[in-house]
PDB file of C-alpha atoms in Angstrom:
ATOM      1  CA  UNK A 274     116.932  15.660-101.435  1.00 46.00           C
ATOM      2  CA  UNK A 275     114.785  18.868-101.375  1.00 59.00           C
ATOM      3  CA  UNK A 276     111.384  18.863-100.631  1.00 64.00           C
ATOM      4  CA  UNK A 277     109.778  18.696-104.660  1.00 93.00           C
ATOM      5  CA  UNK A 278     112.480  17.421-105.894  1.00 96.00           C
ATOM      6  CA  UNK A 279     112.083  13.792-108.256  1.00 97.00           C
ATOM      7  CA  UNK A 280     116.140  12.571-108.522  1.00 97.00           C
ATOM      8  CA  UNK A 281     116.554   8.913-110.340  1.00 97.00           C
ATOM      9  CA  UNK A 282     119.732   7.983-112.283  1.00 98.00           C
ATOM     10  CA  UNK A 283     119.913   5.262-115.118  1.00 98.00           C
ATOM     11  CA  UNK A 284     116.755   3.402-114.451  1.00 98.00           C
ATOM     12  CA  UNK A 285     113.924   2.260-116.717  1.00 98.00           C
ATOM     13  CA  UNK A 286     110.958   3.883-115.738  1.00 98.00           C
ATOM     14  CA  UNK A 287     107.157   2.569-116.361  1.00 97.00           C
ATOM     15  CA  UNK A 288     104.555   3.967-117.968  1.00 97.00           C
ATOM     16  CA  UNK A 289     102.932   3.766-114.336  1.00 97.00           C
ATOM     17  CA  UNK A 290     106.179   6.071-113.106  1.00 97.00           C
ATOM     18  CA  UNK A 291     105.712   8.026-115.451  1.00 97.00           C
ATOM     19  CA  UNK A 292     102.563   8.780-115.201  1.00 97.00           C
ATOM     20  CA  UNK A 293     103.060   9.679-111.180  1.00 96.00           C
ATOM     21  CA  UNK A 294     105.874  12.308-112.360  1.00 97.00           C
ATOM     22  CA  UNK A 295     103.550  14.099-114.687  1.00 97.00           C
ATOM     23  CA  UNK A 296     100.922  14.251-112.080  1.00 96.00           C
ATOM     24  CA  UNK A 297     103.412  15.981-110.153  1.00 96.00           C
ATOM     25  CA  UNK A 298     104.442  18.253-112.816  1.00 97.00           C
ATOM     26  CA  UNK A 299     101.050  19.219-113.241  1.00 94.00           C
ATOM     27  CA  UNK A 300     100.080  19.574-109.821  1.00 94.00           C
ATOM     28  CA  UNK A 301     102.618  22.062-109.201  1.00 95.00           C
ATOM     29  CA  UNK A 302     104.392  19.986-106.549  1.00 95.00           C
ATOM     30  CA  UNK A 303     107.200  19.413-108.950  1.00 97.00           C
ATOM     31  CA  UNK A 304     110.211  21.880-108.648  1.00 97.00           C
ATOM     32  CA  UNK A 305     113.506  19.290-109.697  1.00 98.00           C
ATOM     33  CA  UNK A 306     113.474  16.901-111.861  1.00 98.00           C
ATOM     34  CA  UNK A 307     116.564  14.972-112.556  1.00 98.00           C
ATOM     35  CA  UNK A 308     116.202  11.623-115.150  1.00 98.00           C
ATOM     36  CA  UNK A 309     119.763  11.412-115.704  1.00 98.00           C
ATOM     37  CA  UNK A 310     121.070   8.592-118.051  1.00 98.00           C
ATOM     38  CA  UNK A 311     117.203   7.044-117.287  1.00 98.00           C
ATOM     39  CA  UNK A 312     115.605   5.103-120.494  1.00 98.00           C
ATOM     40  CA  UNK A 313     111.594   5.806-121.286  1.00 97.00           C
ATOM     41  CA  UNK A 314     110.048   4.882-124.140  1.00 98.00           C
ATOM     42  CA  UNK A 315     108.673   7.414-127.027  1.00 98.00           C
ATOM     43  CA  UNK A 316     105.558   7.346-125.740  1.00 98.00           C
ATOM     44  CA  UNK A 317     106.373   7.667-122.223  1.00 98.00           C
ATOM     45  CA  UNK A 318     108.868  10.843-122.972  1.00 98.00           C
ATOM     46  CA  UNK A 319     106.205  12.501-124.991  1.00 98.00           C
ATOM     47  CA  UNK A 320     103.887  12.097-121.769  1.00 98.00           C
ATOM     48  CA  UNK A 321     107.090  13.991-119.594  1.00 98.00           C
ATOM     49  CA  UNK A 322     107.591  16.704-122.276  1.00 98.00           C
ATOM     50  CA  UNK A 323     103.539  17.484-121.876  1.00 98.00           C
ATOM     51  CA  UNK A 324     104.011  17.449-118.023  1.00 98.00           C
ATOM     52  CA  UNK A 325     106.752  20.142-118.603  1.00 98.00           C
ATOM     53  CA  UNK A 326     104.932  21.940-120.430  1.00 98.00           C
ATOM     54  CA  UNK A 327     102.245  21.904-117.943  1.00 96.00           C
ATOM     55  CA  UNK A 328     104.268  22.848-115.118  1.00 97.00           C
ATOM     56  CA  UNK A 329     103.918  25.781-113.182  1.00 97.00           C
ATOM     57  CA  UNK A 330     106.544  24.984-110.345  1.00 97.00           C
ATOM     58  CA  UNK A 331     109.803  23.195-112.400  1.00 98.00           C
ATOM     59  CA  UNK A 332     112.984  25.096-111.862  1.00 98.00           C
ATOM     60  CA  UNK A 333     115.737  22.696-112.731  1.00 98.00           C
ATOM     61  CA  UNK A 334     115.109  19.698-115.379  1.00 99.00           C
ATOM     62  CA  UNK A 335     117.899  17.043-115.648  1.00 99.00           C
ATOM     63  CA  UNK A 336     118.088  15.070-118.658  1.00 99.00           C
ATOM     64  CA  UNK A 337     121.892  13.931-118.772  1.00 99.00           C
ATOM     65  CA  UNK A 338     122.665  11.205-120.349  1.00 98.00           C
ATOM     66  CA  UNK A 339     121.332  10.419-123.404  1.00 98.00           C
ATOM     67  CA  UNK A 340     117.503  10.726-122.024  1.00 98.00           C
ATOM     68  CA  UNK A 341     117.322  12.832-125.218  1.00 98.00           C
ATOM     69  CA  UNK A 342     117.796  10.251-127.846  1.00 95.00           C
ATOM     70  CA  UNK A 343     116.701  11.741-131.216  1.00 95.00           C
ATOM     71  CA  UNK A 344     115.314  14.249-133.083  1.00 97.00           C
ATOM     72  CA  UNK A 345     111.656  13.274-132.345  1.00 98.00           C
ATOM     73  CA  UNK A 346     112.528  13.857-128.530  1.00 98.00           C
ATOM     74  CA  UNK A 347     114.360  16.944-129.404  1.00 99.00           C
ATOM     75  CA  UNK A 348     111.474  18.647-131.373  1.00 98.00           C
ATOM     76  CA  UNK A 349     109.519  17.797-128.534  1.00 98.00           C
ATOM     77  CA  UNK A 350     111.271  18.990-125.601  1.00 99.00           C
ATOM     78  CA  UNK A 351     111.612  22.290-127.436  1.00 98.00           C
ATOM     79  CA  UNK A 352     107.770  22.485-127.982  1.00 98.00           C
ATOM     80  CA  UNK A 353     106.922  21.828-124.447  1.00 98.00           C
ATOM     81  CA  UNK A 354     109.825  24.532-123.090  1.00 98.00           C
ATOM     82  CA  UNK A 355     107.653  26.770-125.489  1.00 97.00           C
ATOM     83  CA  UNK A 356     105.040  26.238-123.004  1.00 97.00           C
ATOM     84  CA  UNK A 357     106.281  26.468-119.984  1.00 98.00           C
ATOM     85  CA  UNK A 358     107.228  29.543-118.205  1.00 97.00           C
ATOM     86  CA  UNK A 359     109.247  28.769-115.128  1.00 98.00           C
ATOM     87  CA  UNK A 360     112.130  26.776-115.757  1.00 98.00           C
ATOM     88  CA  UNK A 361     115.739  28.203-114.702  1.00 98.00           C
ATOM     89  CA  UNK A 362     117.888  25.424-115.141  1.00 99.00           C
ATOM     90  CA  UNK A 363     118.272  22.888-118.169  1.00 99.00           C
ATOM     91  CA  UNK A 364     121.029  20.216-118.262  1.00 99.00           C
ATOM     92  CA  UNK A 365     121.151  18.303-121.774  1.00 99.00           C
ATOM     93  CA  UNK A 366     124.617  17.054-121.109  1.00 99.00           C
ATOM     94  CA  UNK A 367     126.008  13.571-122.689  1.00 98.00           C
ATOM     95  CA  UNK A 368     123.076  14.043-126.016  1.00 98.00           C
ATOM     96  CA  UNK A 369     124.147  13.487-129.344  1.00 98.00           C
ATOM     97  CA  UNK A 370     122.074  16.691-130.184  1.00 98.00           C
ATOM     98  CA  UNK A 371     124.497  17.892-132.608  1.00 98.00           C
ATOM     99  CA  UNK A 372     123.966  21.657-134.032  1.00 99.00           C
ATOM    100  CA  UNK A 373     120.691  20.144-135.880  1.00 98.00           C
ATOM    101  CA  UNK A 374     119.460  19.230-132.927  1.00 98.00           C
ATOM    102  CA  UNK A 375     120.354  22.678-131.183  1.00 99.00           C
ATOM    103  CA  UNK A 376     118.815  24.552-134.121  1.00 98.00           C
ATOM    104  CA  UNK A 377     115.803  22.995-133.165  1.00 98.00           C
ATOM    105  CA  UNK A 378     115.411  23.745-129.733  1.00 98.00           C
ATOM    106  CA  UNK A 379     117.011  27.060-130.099  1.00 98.00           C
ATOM    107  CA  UNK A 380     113.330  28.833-130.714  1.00 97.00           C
ATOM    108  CA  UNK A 381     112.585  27.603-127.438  1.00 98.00           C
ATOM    109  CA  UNK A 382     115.588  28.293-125.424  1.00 98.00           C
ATOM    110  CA  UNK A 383     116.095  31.968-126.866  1.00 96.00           C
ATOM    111  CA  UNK A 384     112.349  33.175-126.148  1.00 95.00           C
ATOM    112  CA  UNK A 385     111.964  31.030-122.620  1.00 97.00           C
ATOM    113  CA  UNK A 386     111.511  33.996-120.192  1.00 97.00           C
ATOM    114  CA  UNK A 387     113.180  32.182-117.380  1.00 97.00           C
ATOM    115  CA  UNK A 388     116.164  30.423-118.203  1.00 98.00           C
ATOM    116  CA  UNK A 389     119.102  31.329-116.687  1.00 97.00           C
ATOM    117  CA  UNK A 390     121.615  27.913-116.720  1.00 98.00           C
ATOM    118  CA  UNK A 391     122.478  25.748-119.710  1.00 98.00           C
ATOM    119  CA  UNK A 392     124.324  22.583-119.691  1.00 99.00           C
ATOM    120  CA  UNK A 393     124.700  20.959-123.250  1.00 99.00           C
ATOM    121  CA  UNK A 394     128.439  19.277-122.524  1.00 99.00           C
ATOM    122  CA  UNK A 395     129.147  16.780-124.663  1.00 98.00           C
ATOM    123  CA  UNK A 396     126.694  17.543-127.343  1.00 99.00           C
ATOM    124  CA  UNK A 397     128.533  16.859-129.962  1.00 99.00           C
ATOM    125  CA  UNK A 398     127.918  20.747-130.788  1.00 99.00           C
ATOM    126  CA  UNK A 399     130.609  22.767-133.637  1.00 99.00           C
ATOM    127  CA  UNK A 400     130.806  26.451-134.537  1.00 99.00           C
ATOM    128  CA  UNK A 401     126.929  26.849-135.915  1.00 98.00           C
ATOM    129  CA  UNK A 402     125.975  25.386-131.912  1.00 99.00           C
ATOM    130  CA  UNK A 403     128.167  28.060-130.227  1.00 98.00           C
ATOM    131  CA  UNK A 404     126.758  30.730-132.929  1.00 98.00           C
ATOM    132  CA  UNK A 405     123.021  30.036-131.385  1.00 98.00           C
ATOM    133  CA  UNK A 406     124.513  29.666-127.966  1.00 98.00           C
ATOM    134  CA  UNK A 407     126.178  33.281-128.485  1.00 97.00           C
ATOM    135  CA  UNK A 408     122.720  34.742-129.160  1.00 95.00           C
ATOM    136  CA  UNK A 409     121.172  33.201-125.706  1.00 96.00           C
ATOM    137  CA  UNK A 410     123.564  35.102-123.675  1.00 96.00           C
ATOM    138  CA  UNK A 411     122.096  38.643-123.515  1.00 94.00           C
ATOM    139  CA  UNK A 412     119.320  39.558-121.674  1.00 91.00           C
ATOM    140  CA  UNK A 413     116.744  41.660-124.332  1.00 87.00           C
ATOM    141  CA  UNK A 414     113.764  42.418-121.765  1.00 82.00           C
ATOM    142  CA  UNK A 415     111.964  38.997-122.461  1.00 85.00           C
ATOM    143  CA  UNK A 416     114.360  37.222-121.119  1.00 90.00           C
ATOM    144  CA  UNK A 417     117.179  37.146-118.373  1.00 93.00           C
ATOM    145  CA  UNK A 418     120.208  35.477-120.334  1.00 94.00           C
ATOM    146  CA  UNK A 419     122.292  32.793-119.199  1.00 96.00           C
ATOM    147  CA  UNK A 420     124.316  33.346-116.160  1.00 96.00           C
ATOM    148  CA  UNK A 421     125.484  29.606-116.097  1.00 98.00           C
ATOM    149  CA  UNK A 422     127.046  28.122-119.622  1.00 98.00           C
ATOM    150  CA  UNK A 423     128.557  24.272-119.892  1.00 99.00           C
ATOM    151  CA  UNK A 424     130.338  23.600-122.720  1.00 99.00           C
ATOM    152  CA  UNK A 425     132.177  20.872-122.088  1.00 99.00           C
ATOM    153  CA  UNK A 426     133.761  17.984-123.992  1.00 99.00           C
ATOM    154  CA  UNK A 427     133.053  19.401-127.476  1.00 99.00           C
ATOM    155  CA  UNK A 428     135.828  19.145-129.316  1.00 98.00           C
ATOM    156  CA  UNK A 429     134.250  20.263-132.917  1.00 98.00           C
ATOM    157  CA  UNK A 430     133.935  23.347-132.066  1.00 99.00           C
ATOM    158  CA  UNK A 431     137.133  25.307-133.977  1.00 98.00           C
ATOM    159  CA  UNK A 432     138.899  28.204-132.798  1.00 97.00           C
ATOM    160  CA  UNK A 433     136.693  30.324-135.013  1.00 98.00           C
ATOM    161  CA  UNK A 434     133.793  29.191-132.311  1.00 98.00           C
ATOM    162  CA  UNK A 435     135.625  29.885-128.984  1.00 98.00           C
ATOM    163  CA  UNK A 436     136.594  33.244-130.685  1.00 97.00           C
ATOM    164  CA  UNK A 437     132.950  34.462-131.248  1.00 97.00           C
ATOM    165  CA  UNK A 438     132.212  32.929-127.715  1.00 97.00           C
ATOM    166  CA  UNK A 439     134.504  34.784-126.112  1.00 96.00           C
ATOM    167  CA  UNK A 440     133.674  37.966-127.650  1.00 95.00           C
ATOM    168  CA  UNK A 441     130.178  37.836-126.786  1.00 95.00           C
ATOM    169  CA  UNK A 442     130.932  36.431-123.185  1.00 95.00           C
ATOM    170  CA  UNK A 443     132.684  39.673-123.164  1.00 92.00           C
ATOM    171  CA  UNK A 444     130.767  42.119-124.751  1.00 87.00           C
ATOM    172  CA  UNK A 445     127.088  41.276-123.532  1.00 76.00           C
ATOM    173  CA  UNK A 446     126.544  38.789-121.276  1.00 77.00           C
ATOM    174  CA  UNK A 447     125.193  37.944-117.777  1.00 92.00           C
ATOM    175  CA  UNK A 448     127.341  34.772-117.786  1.00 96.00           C
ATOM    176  CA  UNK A 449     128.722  34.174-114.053  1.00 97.00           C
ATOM    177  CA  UNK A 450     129.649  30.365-114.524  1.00 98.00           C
ATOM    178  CA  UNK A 451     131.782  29.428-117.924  1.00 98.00           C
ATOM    179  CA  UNK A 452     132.592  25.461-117.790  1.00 99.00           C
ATOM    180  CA  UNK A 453     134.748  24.397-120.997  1.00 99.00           C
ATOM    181  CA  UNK A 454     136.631  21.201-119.111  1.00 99.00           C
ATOM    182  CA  UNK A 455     138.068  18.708-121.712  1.00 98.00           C
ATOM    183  CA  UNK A 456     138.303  20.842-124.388  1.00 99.00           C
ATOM    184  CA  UNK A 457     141.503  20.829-126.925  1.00 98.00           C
ATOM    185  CA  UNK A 458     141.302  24.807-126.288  1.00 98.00           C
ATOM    186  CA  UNK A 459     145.365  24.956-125.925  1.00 98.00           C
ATOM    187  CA  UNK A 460     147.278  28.249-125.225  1.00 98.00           C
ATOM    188  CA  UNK A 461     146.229  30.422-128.011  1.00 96.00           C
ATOM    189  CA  UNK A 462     142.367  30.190-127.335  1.00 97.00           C
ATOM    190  CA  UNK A 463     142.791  30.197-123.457  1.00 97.00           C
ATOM    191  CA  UNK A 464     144.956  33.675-124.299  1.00 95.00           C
ATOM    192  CA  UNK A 465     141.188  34.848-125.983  1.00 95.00           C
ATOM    193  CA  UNK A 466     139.883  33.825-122.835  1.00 97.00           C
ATOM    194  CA  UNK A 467     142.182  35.822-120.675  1.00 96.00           C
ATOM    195  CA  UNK A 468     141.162  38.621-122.672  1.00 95.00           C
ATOM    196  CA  UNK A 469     137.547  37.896-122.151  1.00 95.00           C
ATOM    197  CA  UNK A 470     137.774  37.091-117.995  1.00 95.00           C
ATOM    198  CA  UNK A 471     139.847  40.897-118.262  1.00 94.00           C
ATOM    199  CA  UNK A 472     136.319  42.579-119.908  1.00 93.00           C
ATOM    200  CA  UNK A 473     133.922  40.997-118.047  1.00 93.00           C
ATOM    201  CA  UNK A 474     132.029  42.021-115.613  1.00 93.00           C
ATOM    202  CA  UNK A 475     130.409  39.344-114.163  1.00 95.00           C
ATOM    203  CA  UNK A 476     132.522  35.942-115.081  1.00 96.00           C
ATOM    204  CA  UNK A 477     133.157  34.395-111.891  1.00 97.00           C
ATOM    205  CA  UNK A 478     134.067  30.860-112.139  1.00 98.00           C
ATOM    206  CA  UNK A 479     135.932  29.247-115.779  1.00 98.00           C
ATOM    207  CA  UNK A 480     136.407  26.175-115.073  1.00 99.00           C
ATOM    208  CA  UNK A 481     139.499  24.952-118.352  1.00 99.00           C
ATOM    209  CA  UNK A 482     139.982  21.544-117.258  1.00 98.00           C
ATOM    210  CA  UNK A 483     142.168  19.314-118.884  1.00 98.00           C
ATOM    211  CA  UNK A 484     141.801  21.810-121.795  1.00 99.00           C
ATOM    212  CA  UNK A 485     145.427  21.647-123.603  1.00 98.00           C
ATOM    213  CA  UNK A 486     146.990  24.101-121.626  1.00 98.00           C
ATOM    214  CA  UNK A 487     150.462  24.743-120.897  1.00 98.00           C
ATOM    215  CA  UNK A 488     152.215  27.412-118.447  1.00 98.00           C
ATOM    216  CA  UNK A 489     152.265  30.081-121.486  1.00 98.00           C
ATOM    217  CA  UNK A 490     148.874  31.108-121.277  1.00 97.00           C
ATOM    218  CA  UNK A 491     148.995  29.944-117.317  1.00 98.00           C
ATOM    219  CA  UNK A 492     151.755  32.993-117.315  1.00 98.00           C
ATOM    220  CA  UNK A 493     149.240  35.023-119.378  1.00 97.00           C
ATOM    221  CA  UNK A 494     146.003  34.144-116.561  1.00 97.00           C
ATOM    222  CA  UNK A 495     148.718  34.696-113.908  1.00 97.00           C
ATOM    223  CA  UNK A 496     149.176  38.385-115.313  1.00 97.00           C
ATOM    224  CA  UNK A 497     145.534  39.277-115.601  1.00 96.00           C
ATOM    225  CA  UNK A 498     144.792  38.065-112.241  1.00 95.00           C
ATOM    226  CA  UNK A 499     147.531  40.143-110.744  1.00 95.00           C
ATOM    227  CA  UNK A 500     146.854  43.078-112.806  1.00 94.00           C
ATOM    228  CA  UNK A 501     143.206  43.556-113.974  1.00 92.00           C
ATOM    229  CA  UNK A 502     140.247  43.629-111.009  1.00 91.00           C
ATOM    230  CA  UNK A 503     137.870  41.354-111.760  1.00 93.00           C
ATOM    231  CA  UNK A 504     134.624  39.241-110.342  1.00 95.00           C
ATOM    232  CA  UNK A 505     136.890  36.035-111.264  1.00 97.00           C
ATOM    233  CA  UNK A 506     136.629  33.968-108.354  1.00 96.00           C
ATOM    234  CA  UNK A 507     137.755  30.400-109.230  1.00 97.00           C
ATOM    235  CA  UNK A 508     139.613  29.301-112.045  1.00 98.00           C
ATOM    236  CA  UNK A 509     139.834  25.704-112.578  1.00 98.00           C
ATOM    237  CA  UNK A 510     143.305  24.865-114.208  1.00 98.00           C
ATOM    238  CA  UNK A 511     143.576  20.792-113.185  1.00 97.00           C
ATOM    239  CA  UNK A 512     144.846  18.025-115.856  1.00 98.00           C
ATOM    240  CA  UNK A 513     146.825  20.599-117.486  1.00 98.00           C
ATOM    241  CA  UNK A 514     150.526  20.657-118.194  1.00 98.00           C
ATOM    242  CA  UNK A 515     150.868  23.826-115.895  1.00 98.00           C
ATOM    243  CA  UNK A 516     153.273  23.884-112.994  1.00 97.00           C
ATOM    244  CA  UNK A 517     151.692  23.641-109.473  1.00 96.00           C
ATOM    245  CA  UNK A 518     153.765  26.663-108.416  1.00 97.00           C
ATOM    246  CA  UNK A 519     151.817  28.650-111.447  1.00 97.00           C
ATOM    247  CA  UNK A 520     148.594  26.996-110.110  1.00 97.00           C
ATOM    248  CA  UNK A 521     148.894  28.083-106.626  1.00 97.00           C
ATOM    249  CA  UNK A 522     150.128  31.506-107.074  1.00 97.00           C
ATOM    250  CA  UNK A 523     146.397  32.467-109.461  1.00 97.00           C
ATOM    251  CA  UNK A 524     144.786  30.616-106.421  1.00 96.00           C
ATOM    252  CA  UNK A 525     146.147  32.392-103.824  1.00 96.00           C
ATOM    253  CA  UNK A 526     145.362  35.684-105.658  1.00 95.00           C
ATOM    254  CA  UNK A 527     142.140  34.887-106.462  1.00 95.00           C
ATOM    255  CA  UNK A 528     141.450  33.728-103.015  1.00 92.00           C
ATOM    256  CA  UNK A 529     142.901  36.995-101.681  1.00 85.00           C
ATOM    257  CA  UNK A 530     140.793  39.069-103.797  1.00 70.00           C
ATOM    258  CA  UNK A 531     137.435  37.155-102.768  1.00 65.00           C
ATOM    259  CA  UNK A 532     134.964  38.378-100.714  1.00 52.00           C
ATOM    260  CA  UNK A 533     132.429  37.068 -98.943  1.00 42.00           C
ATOM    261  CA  UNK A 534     128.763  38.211 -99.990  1.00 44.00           C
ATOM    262  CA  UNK A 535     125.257  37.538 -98.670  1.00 39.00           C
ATOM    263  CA  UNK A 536     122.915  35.435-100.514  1.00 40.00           C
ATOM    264  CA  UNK A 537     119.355  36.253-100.236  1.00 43.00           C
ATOM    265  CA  UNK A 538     117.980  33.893-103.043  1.00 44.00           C
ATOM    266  CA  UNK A 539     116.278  30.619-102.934  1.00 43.00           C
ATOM    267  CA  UNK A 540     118.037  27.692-101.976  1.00 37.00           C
ATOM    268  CA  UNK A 541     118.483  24.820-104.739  1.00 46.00           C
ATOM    269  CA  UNK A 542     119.385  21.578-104.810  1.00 50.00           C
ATOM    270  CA  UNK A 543     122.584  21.623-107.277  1.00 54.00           C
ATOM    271  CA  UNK A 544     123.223  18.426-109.480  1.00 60.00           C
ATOM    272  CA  UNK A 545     126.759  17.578-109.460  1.00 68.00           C
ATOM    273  CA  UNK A 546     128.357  18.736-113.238  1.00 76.00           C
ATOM    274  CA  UNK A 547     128.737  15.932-115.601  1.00 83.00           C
ATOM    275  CA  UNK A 548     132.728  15.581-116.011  1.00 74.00           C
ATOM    276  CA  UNK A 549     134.498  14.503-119.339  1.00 64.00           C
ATOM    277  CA  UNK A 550     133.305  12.998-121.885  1.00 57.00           C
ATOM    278  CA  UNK A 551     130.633  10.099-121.944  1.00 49.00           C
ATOM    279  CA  UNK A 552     129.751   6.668-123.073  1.00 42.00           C
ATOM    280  CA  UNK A 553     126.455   7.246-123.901  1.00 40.00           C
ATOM    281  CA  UNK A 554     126.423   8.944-127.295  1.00 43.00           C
ATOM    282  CA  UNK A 555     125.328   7.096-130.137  1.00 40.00           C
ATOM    283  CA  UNK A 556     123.702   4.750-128.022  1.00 36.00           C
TER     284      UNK A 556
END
C-alpha cells in the first residue's frame, strides 16, 4: 500500500471511520481511496462525498461494489466531483446506476478538469449510457478526456451503442485502455472494433474477454495486426471460442511489434479490474 493511500474491501464502516477518512481527505493527506463493496450509511456517505469534494490531493476513488446504492448517493457523488479538482481515476464498477443514474453524474464527469480513467462495468448502462460516455472521450481544452474506459459486463447496450463507441474511440479520442470483457459483442461488432484499433492512434490495450467471439473476426484482428501499424499492444482474446493457434499468432505479433518506452510519470497504486459480472446489483 502507497503512502496516502486508504484501501478497505466489504466492511461496515462507523461513523467514527468515517469521520477519520474525511479528515484525511481534507487534510490533503488523502491521495487513494478504495471502499470497494464497503456498506456506510446515508448519512455517513454524504459526509465522504463532502470530503471529496474537499480534497485537494485524491487521485484515484474506488467505489466498486455497490458503495453507490441509489440515486440519492448518485446525485451526490456527482455534486461533490463538481467540486473537486484533482481526481484522475473513478471506478463505479458493480452499481446499478443505470443510464438515469449516468445522466446524472454526467455534468460532473464531462466538465471535471482532471479525469482521465473511468470504470462503470457492470452498470447496468444501454445505448443512452454509451451516448454520454462517447461525449467524455475528447479532450476540449477544459478537460483531458479519458485515456482509460471499462465497460464491462453490460449487456444492454445494442449494437447500435458499440457502433457509435467505436466510431468515436476512433475518430477523437485519447483512449489508451478499452476493457469490454463479458460482453455478448460476437463477430460482427468485434469486426467494428477491428476497424476502430486500425484508426486509432493511441488504443493500446482492448481487453474482449469472453465477449462472443469466434475465429472469424479472430481471422479479421489477425489481419489488422499483421497489416496495419498500430499502438495496439495487448489484446485480450481469453474465454472465447477462438483457436489457441489464432491466439498465439496476434500475440506473438503484437509482442514483436512492442517496444519498450520510458515512463517518467508518477507512480500509482493500481486496483486490480473488477472481472465479470457481480452479485451485488440490486442489493
Amino acid at each position: 500500500m502507497l503512502p496516502g493511500s486508504i484501501q478497505m474491501s466489504g466492511e461496515t464502516l462507523s461513523g467514527a471511520e468515517v469521520r477519520g477518512v474525511c479528515e484525511g481527505l481534507a487534510g490533503g493527506t488523502v491521495t487513494l481511496l478504495s471502499l470497494r463493496g464497503c456498506h456506510l450509511s446515508d448519512r455517513d456517505f454524504s459526509r465522504l462525498c463532502h470530503g471529496v469534494s474537499q480534497s485537494p490531493s485524491l487521485v484515484q476513488l474506488n467505489l466498486n461494489l455497490g458503495v453507490v446504492s441509489g440515486t440519492d448517493r448518485v446525485q451526490q457523488l456527482s455534486q461533490s466531483l463538481q467540486t473537486n479538482r484533482s481526481l484522475q481515476g473513478l471506478l463505479l464498477h458493480g452499481n446499478p446506476l443505470t443510464d438515469t443514474g449516468l445522466s446524472l453524474l454526467n455534468p460532473a464527469l464531462s466538465t471535471h478538469p482532471s479525469l482521465v480513467s473511468l470504470d462503470l462495468g457492470d452498470c447496468l448502462l444501454g445505448d443512452e449510457g454509451i451516448a454520454l460516455i462517447c461525449g467524455l472521450l475528447p479532450p476540449d481544452g477544459a478537460k483531458p478526456g479519458l485515456r482509460e474506459l471499462t465497460l464491462s459486463a453490460n449487456p444492454a447496450i445494442t449494437c447500435l451503442g458499440w457502433a457509435r463507441l467505436a466510431i468515436a474511440v476512433a475518430h477523437s479520442s485519447q483512449v489508451r485502455t478499452l476493457n469490454l470483457d463479458y460482453n455478448p459483442l460476437g463477430d460482427h461488432i468485434a469486426s467494428m472494433l477491428a476497424v476502430c484499433v486500425a484508426s486509432s492512434r493511441t488504443l493500446e490495450v482492448l481487453d474482449l474477454e469472453g465477449t462472443g467471439l469466434t475465429n472469424q473476426s479472430a481471422q479479421i484482428l489477425l489481419d489488422m495486426v499483421q497489416n496495419y501499424p498500430t499502438p495496439l499492444k495487448s489484446l485480450v482474446l481469453s474465454e472465447n471460442n477462438i483457436s489457441t493457434e489464432l491466439q498465439q499468432q496476434i500475440a506473438d505479433l503484437l509482442s514483436e511489434g512492442e517496444e519498450e518506452e520510458d515512463y517518467d510519470g508518477p507512480i500509482q497504486e493500481r486496483p486490480v479490474r473488477e472481472k465479470g459480472l457481480k452479485q451485488t446489483q440490486g442489493t
